[in-house]
Coordinates of C-alpha atoms and ligand atoms in Angstrom, one line a residue:
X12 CA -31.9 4.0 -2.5
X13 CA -33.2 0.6 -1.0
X14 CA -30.3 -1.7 1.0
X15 CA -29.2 -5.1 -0.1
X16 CA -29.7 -4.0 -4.0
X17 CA -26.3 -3.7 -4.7
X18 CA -24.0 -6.2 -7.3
X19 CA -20.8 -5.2 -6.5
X20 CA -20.0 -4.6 -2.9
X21 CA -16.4 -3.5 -1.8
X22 CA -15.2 -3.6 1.9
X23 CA -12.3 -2.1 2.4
X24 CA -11.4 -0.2 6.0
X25 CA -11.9 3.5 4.5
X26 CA -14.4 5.2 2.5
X27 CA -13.1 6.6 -0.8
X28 CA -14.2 9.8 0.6
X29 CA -12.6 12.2 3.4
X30 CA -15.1 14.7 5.2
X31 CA -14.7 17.8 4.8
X32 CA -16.4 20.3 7.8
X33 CA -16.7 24.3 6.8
X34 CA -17.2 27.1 9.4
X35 CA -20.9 27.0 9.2
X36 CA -21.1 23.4 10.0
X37 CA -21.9 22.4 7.0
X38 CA -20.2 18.7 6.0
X39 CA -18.8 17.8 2.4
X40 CA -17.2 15.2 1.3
X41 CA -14.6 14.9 -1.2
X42 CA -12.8 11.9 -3.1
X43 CA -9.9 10.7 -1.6
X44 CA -6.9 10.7 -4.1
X45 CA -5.2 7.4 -4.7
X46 CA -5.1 4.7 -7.3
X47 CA -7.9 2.1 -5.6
X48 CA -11.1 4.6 -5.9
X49 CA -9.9 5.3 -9.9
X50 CA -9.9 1.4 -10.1
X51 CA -13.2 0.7 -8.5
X52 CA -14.8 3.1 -10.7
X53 CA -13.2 1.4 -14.3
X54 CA -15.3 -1.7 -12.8
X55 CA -18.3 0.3 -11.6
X56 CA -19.7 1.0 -14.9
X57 CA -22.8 -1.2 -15.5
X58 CA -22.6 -2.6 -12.0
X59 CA -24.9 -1.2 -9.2
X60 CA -22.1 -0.4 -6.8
X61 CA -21.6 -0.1 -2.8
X62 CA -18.7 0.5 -1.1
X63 CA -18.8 -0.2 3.2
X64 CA -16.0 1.6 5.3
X65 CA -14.9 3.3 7.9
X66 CA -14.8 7.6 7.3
X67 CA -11.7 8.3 9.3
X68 CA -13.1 10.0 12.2
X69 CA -14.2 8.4 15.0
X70 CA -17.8 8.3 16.4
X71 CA -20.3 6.1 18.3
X72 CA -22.5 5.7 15.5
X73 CA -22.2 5.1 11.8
X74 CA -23.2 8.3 9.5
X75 CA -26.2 7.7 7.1
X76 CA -25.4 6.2 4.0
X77 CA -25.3 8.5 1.3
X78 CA -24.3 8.4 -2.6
X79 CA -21.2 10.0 -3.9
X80 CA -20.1 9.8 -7.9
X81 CA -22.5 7.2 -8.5
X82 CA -21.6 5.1 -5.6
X83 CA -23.7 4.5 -2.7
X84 CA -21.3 5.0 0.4
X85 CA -22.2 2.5 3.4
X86 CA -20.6 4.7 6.4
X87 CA -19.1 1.9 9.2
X88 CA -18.5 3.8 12.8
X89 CA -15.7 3.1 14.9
X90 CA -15.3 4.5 18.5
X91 CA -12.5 6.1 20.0
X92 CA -11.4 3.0 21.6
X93 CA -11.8 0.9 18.7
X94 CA -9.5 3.3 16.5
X95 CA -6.6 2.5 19.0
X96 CA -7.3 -1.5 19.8
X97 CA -8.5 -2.5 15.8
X98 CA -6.9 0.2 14.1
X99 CA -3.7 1.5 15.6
X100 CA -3.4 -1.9 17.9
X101 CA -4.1 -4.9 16.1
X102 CA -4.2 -3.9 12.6
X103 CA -1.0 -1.5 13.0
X104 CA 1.3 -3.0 16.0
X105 CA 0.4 -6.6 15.7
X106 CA -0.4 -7.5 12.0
X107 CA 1.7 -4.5 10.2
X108 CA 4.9 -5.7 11.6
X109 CA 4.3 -9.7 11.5
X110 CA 3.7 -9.1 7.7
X111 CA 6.5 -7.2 7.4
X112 CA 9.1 -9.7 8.4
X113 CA 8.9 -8.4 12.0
X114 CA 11.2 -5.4 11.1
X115 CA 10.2 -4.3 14.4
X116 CA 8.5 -6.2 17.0
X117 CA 4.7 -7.2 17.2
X118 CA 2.6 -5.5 20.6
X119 CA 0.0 -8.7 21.0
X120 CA -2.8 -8.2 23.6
X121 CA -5.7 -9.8 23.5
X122 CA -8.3 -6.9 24.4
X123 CA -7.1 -5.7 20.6
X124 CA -8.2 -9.0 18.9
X125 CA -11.3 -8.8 20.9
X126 CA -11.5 -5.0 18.8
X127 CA -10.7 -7.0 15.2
X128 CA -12.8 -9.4 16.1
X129 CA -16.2 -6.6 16.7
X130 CA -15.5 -4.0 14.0
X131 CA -14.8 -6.9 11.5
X132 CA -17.8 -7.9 12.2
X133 CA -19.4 -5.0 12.1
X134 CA -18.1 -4.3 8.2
X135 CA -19.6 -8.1 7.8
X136 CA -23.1 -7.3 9.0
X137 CA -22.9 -3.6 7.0
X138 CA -22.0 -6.1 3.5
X139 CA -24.9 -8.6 4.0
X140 CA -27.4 -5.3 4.6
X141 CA -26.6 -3.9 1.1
X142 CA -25.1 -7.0 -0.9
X143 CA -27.7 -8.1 -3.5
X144 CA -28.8 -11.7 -4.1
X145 CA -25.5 -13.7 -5.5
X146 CA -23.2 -10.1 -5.5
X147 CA -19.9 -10.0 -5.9
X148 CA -18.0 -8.6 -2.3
X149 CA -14.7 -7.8 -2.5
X150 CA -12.6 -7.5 0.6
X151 CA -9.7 -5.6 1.1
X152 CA -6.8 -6.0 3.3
X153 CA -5.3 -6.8 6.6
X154 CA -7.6 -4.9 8.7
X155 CA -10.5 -7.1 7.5
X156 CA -9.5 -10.6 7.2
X157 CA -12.6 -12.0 9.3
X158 CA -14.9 -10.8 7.3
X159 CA -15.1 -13.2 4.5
X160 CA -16.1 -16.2 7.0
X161 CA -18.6 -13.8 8.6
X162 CA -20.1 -12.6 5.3
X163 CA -20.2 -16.3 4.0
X164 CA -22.2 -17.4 7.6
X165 CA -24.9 -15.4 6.8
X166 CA -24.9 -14.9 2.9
X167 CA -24.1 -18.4 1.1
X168 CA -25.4 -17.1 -1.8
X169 CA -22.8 -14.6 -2.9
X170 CA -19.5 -14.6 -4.1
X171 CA -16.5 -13.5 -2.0
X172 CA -13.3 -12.0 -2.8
X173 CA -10.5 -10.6 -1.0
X174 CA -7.4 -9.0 -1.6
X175 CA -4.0 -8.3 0.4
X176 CA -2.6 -5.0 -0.1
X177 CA 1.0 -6.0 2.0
X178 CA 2.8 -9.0 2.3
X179 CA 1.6 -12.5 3.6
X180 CA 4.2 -13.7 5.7
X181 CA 6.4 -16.7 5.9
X182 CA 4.4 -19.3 7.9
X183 CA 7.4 -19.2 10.7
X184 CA 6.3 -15.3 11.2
X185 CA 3.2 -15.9 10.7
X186 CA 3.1 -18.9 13.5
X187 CA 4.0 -16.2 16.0
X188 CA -0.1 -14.9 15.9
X189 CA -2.1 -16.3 18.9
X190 CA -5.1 -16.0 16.5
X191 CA -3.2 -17.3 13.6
X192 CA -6.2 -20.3 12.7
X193 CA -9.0 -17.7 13.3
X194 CA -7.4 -15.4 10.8
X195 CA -7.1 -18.2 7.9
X196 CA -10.2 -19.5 8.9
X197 CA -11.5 -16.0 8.3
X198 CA -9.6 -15.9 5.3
X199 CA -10.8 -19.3 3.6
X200 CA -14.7 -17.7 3.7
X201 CA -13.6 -16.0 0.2
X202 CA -13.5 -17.4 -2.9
X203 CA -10.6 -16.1 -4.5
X204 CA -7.5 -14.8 -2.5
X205 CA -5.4 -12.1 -4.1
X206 CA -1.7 -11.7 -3.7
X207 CA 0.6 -9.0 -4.7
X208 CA 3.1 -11.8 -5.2
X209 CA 3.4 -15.3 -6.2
X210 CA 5.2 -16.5 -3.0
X211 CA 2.9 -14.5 -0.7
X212 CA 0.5 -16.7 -2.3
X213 CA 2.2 -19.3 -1.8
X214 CA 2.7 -18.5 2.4
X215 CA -1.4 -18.4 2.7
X216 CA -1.8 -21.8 1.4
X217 CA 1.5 -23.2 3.2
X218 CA 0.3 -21.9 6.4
X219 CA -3.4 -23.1 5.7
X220 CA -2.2 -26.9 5.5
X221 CA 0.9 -26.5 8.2
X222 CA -1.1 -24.4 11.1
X223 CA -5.0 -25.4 9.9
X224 CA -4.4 -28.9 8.7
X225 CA -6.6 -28.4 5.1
X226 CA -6.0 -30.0 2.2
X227 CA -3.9 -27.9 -0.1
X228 CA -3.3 -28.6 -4.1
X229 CA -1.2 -25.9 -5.9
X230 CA -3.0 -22.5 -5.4
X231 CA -6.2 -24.3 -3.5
X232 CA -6.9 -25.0 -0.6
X233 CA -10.5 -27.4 -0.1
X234 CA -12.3 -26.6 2.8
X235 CA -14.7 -29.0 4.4
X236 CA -17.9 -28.0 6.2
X237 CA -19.4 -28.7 10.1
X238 CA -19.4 -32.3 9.5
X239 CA -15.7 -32.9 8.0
X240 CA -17.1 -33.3 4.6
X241 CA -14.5 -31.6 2.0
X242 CA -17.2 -29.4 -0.3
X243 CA -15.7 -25.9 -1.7
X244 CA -12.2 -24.9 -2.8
X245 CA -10.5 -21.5 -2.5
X246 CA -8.0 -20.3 -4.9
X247 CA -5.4 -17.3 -3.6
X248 CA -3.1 -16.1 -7.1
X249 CA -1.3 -13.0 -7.2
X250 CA -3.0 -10.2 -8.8
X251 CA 0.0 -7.5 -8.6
X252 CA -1.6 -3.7 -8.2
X253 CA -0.8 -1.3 -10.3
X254 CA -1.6 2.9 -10.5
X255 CA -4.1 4.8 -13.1
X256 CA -1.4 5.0 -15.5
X257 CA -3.1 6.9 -18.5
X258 CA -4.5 9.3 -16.1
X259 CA -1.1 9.9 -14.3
X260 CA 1.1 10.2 -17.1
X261 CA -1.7 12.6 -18.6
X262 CA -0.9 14.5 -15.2
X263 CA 3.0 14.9 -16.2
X264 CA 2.4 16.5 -19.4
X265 CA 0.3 19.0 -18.6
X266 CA 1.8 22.2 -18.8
X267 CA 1.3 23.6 -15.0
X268 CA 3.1 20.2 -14.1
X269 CA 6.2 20.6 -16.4
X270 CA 6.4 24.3 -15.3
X271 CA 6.4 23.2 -11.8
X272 CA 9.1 20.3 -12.0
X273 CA 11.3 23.2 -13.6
X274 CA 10.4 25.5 -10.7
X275 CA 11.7 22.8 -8.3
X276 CA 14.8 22.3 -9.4
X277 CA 15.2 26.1 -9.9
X278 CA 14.8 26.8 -6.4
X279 CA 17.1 23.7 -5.3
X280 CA 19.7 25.6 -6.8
X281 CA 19.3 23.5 -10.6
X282 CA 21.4 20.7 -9.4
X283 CA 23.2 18.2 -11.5
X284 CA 21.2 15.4 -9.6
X285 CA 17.9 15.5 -7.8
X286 CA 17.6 12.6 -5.6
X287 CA 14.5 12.3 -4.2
X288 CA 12.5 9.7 -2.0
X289 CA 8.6 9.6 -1.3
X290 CA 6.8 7.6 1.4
X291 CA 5.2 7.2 4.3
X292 CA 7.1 7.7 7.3
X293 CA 7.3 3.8 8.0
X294 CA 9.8 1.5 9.1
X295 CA 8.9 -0.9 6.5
X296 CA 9.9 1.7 4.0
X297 CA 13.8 1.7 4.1
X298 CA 14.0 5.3 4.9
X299 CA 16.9 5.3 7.5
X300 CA 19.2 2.7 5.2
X301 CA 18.9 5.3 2.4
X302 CA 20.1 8.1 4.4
X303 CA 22.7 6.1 5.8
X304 CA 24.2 5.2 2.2
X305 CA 23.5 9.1 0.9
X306 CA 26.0 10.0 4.0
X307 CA 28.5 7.9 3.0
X308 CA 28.7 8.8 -0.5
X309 CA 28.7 12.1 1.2
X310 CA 31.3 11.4 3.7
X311 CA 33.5 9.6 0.5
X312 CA 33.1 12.9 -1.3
X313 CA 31.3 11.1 -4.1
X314 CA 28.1 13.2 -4.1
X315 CA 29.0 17.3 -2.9
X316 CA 25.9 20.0 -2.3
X317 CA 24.6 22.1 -4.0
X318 CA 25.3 19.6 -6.9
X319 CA 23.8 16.5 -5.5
X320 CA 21.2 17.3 -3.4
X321 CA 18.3 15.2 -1.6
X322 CA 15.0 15.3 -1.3
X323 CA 12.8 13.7 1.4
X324 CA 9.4 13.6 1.5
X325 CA 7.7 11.4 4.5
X326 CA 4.1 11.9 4.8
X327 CA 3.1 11.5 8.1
X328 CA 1.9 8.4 9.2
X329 CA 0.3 6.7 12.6
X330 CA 1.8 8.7 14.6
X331 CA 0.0 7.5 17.6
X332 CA 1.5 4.1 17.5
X333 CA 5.3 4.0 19.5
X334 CA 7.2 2.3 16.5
X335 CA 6.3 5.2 14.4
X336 CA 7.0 8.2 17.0
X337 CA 10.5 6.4 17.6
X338 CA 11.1 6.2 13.7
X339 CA 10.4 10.2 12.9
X340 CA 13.0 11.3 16.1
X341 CA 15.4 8.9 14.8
X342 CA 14.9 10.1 11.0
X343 CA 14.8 13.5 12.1
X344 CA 17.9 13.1 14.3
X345 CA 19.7 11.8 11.4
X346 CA 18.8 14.5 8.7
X347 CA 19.8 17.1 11.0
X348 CA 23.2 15.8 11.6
X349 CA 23.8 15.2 7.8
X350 CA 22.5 18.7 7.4
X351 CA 24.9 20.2 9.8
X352 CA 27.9 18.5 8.1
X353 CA 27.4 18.5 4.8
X354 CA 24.8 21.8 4.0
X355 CA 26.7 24.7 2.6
X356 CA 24.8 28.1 3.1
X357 CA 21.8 28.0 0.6
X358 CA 21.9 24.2 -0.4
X359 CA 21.0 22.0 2.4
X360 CA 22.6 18.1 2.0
X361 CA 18.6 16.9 2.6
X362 CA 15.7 18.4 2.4
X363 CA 13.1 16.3 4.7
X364 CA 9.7 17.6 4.2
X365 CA 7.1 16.0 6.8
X366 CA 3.9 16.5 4.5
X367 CA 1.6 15.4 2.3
X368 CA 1.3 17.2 -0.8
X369 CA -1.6 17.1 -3.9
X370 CA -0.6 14.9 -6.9
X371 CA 0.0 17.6 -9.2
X372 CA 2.9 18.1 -6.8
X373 CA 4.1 14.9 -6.1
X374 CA 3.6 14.5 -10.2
X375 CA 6.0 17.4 -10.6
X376 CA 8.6 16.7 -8.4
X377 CA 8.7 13.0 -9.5
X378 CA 9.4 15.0 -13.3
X379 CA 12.2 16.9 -11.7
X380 CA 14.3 14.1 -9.9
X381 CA 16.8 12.2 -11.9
X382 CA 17.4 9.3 -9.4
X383 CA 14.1 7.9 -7.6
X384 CA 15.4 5.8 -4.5
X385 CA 12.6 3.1 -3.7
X386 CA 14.6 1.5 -1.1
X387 CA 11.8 -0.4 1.3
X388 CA 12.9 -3.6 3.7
X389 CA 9.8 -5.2 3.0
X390 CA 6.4 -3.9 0.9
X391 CA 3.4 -4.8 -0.4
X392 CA 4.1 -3.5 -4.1
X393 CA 4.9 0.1 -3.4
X394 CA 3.0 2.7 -6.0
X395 CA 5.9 5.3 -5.9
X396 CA 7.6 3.4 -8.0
X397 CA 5.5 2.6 -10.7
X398 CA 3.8 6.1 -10.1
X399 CA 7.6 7.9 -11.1
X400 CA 8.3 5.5 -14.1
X401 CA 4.6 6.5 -15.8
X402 CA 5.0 10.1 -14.9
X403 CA 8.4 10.0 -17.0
X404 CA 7.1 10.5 -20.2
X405 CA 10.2 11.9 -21.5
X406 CA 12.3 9.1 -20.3
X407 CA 14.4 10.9 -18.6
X408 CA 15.0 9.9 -14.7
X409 CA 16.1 6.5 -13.0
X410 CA 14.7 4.3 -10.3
X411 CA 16.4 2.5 -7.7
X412 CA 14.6 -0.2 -6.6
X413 CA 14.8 -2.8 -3.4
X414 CA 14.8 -6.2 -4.2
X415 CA 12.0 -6.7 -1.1
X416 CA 9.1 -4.8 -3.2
X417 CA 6.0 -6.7 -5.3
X418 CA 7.0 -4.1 -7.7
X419 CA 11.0 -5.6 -8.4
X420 CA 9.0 -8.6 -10.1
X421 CA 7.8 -6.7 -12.4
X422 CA 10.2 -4.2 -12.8
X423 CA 13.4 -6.0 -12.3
X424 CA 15.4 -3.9 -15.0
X425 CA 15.5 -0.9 -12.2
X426 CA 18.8 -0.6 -10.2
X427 CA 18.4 -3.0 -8.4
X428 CA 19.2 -2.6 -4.9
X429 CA 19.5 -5.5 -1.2
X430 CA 18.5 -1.6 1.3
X431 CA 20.9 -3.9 4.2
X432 CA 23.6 -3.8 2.2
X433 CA 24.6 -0.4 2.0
X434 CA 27.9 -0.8 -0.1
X435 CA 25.5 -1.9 -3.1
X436 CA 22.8 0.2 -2.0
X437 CA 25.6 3.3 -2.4
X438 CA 27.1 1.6 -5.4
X439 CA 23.5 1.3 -7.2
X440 CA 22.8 5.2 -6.3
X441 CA 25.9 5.9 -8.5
X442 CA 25.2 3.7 -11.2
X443 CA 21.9 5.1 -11.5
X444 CA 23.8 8.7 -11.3
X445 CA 26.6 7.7 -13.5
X446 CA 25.0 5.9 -16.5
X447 CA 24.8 7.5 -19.9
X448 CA 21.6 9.1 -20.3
X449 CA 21.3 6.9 -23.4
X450 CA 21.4 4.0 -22.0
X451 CA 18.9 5.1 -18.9
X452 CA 16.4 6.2 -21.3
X453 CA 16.4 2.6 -23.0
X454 CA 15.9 1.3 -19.8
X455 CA 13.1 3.8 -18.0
X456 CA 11.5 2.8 -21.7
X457 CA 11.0 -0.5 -21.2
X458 CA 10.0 0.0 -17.1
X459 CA 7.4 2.3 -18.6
X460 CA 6.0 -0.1 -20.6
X461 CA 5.3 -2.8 -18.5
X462 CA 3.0 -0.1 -16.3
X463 CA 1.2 1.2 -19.0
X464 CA 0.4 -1.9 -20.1
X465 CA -0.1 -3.8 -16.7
X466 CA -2.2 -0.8 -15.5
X467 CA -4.8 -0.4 -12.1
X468 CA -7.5 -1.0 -14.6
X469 CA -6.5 -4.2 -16.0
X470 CA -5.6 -5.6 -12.7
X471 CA -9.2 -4.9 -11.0
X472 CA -10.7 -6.5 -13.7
X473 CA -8.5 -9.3 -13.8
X474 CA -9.5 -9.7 -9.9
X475 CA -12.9 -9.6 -10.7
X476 CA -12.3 -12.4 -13.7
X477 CA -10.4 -14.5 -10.9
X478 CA -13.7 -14.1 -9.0
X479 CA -16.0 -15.3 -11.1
X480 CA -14.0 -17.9 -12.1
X481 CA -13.3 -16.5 -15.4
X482 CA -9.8 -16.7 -15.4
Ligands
LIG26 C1 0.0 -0.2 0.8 C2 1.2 -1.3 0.8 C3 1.0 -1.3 -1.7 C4 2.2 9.3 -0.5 N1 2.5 10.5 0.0 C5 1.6 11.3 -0.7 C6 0.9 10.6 -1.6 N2 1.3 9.3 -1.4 C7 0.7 8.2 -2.2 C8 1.7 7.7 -3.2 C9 1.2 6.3 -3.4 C10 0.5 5.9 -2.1 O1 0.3 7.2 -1.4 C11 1.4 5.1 -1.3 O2 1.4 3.8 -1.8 P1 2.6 2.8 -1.6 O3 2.3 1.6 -2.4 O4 3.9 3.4 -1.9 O5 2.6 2.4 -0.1 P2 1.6 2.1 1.2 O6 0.9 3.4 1.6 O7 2.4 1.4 2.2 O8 0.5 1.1 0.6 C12 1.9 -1.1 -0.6 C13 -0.2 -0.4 -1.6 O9 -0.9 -0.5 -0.3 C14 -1.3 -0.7 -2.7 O10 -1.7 -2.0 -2.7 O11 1.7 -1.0 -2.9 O12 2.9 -2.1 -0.6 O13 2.1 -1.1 1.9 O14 0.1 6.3 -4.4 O15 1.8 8.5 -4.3 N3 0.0 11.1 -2.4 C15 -0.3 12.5 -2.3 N4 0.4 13.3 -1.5 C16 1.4 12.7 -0.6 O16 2.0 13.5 0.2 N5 -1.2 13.0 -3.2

């Protein structure tokens, strides 16, 4: 397949793909799961596609491109050294926690921007080799928000998107970057700038005119070229994410997954209520608030073992970055001592389970819980949620959600929960335990509704329209 003759070109920091090595040496690689690769490929159709990113493993040269599912896959290398200074450095212990309201506190050093700064680049030069005259590139995330400028420098010609997966800080946080003008200068080389929320949105173009100085008006901000003369605008609008929401609630009814949520809850002993929580081991993520409130209700005797019991699943996570290695020994610390308390022979209090599983699983244990706790300090959107409200097909099931996720805009008829204040946190688990099923299926109704209808689909098209400047 020749380079630069592709119309759509998406950058984002991994390949859809993981490698897969066998015994004999042979290499395969398989689709990653996840909600992105099922949207790229609902706007793929008709479109000569490329997709630039890193594989996962490090290396001191990029793999050949290659084509997978239609897609031509444009490896980008990293080195050993650049996975810990751009990856695990800048992009995870600088930007991760200044975008997350500093939950904990940012590591700066300036041999890691020198990293952003060469691998960003890097993906830039890999987009101009395969971008076709006047493409469409779309940019995703943190770890890449040079590469619009560096793209537009050498490719005028095409149009350039990108979108943020995580918050955009308040511009008081944000201030706190030494490299806080380079990033929205790298920023304001798209065309379009996508939000998971209205009022991260807003903080781009607030910190644009407060920290750059540009002109801003509403959702644009005009930029003005080497001679000061004011000559293209950039819009940034939310765009909220969403999960394959057909495909996943095709996944809970399939008979294997229904069998399997009944097995779950067999082997916990059928409890009255499952409570179970899915993320990523991350501080961001709420994980120690929620087992702080589940061992008070314990401690009150309003939930008892084996007929409230709690499930924990934290798939492992960055463990090579210090936040993240304090966060598991102070989650595990805390599990066990709940555990010791409260477990009676046979029925553990929690059941922490440090894996990742397939999504037939995850599908089937989000069927068996009857209280989903979504209780993050800050996030992006988070996808567990949405994910558990389309798997409930039966309507059965309740979600507690924190008011500091994308996803409470749109599905502010959860329970509702503030994760720092534990007396409503504990008071919103019960009310989510407590309520007539009636009335709980009226309202997991109308959650499901809004995510079938406001699907990953619909939202990468309605990107793409934002792009183009259809919409
Ligand atoms: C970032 C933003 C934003 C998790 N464990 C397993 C597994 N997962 C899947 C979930 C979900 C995804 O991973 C996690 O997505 P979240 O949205 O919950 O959170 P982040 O990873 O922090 O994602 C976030 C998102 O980007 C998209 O824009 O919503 O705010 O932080 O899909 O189901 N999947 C499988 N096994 C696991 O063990 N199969």
């Amino acid at each position: 397949m020749p380079d630069t003759a592709f119309d759509l070109v998406i950058a984002a920091n991994r390949l859809p793909v993981d490698r897969v090595s066998h015994p004999d040496g042979s290499v395969e690689w398989r689709r990653s799961p996840g909600g992105l690769v099922t949207a790229m490929e609902s706007v793929m159709p008709g479109r000569e596609g490329a997709w630039v990113g890193w594989t996962g493993q490090p290396g001191d040269s990029a793999d050949a491109p290659f084509e997978h599912d239609g897609v031509y896959l444009r490896p980008v290398h990293l080195t050993d050294e650049e996975v810990s200074e751009y990856y695990e450095g800048f992009s995870n212990d600088t930007l991760w926690p200044i975008y997350h309201d500093v939950i904990v506190p940012a590591t700066f050093h300036r041999t890691w921007w020198t990293a952003y700064e060469t691998v960003n680049r890097r993906f830039a030069d890999a987009v101009c080799g395969v971008a076709a005259p006047g493409a469409l590139v779309w940019v995703h995330d943190y770890q890449l928000q040079l590469v619009p400028a560096m793209v537009r420098e050498r490719r005028p010609d095409v149009r350039i998107g990108w979108f943020d997966h995580i918050p955009f800080p308040p511009v008081e946080l944000f201030a706190q970057l030494p490299w806080r003008k380079r990033i929205i200068e790298g920023l304001l080389g798209a065309d379009f700038l996508g939000f998971q929320r209205v009022a991260d949105a807003r903080n781009f173009v607030r910190a644009a005119r407060q920290l750059g100085g540009w002109t801003t008006r509403g959702d644009t901000v005009t930029v003005a070229d080497a001679e000061g003369v004011e000559h293209r605008t950039v819009r940034a609008a939310a765009v909220p994410i969403s999960v394959d929401a057909r495909g996943l609630a095709e996944l809970a009814e399939t008979p294997e997954v229904k069998a399997r949520a009944a097995e779950i809850r067999e082997s916990l002993g059928n409890p009255t209520t499952l409570l179970l929580g899915v993320d990523r081991l991350d501080y961001t993520k709420g994980i120690r608030h929620r087992l702080k409130a589940y061992e008070e209700l314990l401690v009150e005797g309003r939930v008892k073992p084996p007929e409230v019991t709690f499930v924990q699943v934290a798939t492992p996570s960055r463990e090579r970055v210090n936040a993240y290695a304090q966060l598991r020994s102070e989650v595990e610390g805390t599990v066990g001592r709940i555990n010791g308390e409260y477990s009676v022979l046979g029925a553990p209090a929690v059941h922490y389970l440090h894996h990742s599983y397939p999504r037939e699983e995850m599908a089937a244990l989000f069927l068996a819980a009857d209280v989903m706790l979504v209780t993050p300090l800050r996030d992006g959107m988070n996808l567990v949620a949405k994910e558990y409200v389309v798997c409930r097909t039966d309507l059965g099931g309740a979600l507690v959600l924190s008011e500091f996720t994308g996803a409470y805009h749109e599905l502010h008829q959860a329970f509702v929960c503030n994760p720092h204040d534990i007396e409503g946190l504990k008071q919103a688990i019960m009310h989510a335990i407590e309520m007539p099923e009636a009335q709980k299926r009226r309202v997991m109704r109308s959650l499901r509704r809004r995510v079938m209808e406001h699907d990953v689909q619909r939202w990468a098209a309605r990107f793409l329209a934002n792009l183009t400047g259809e919409l």
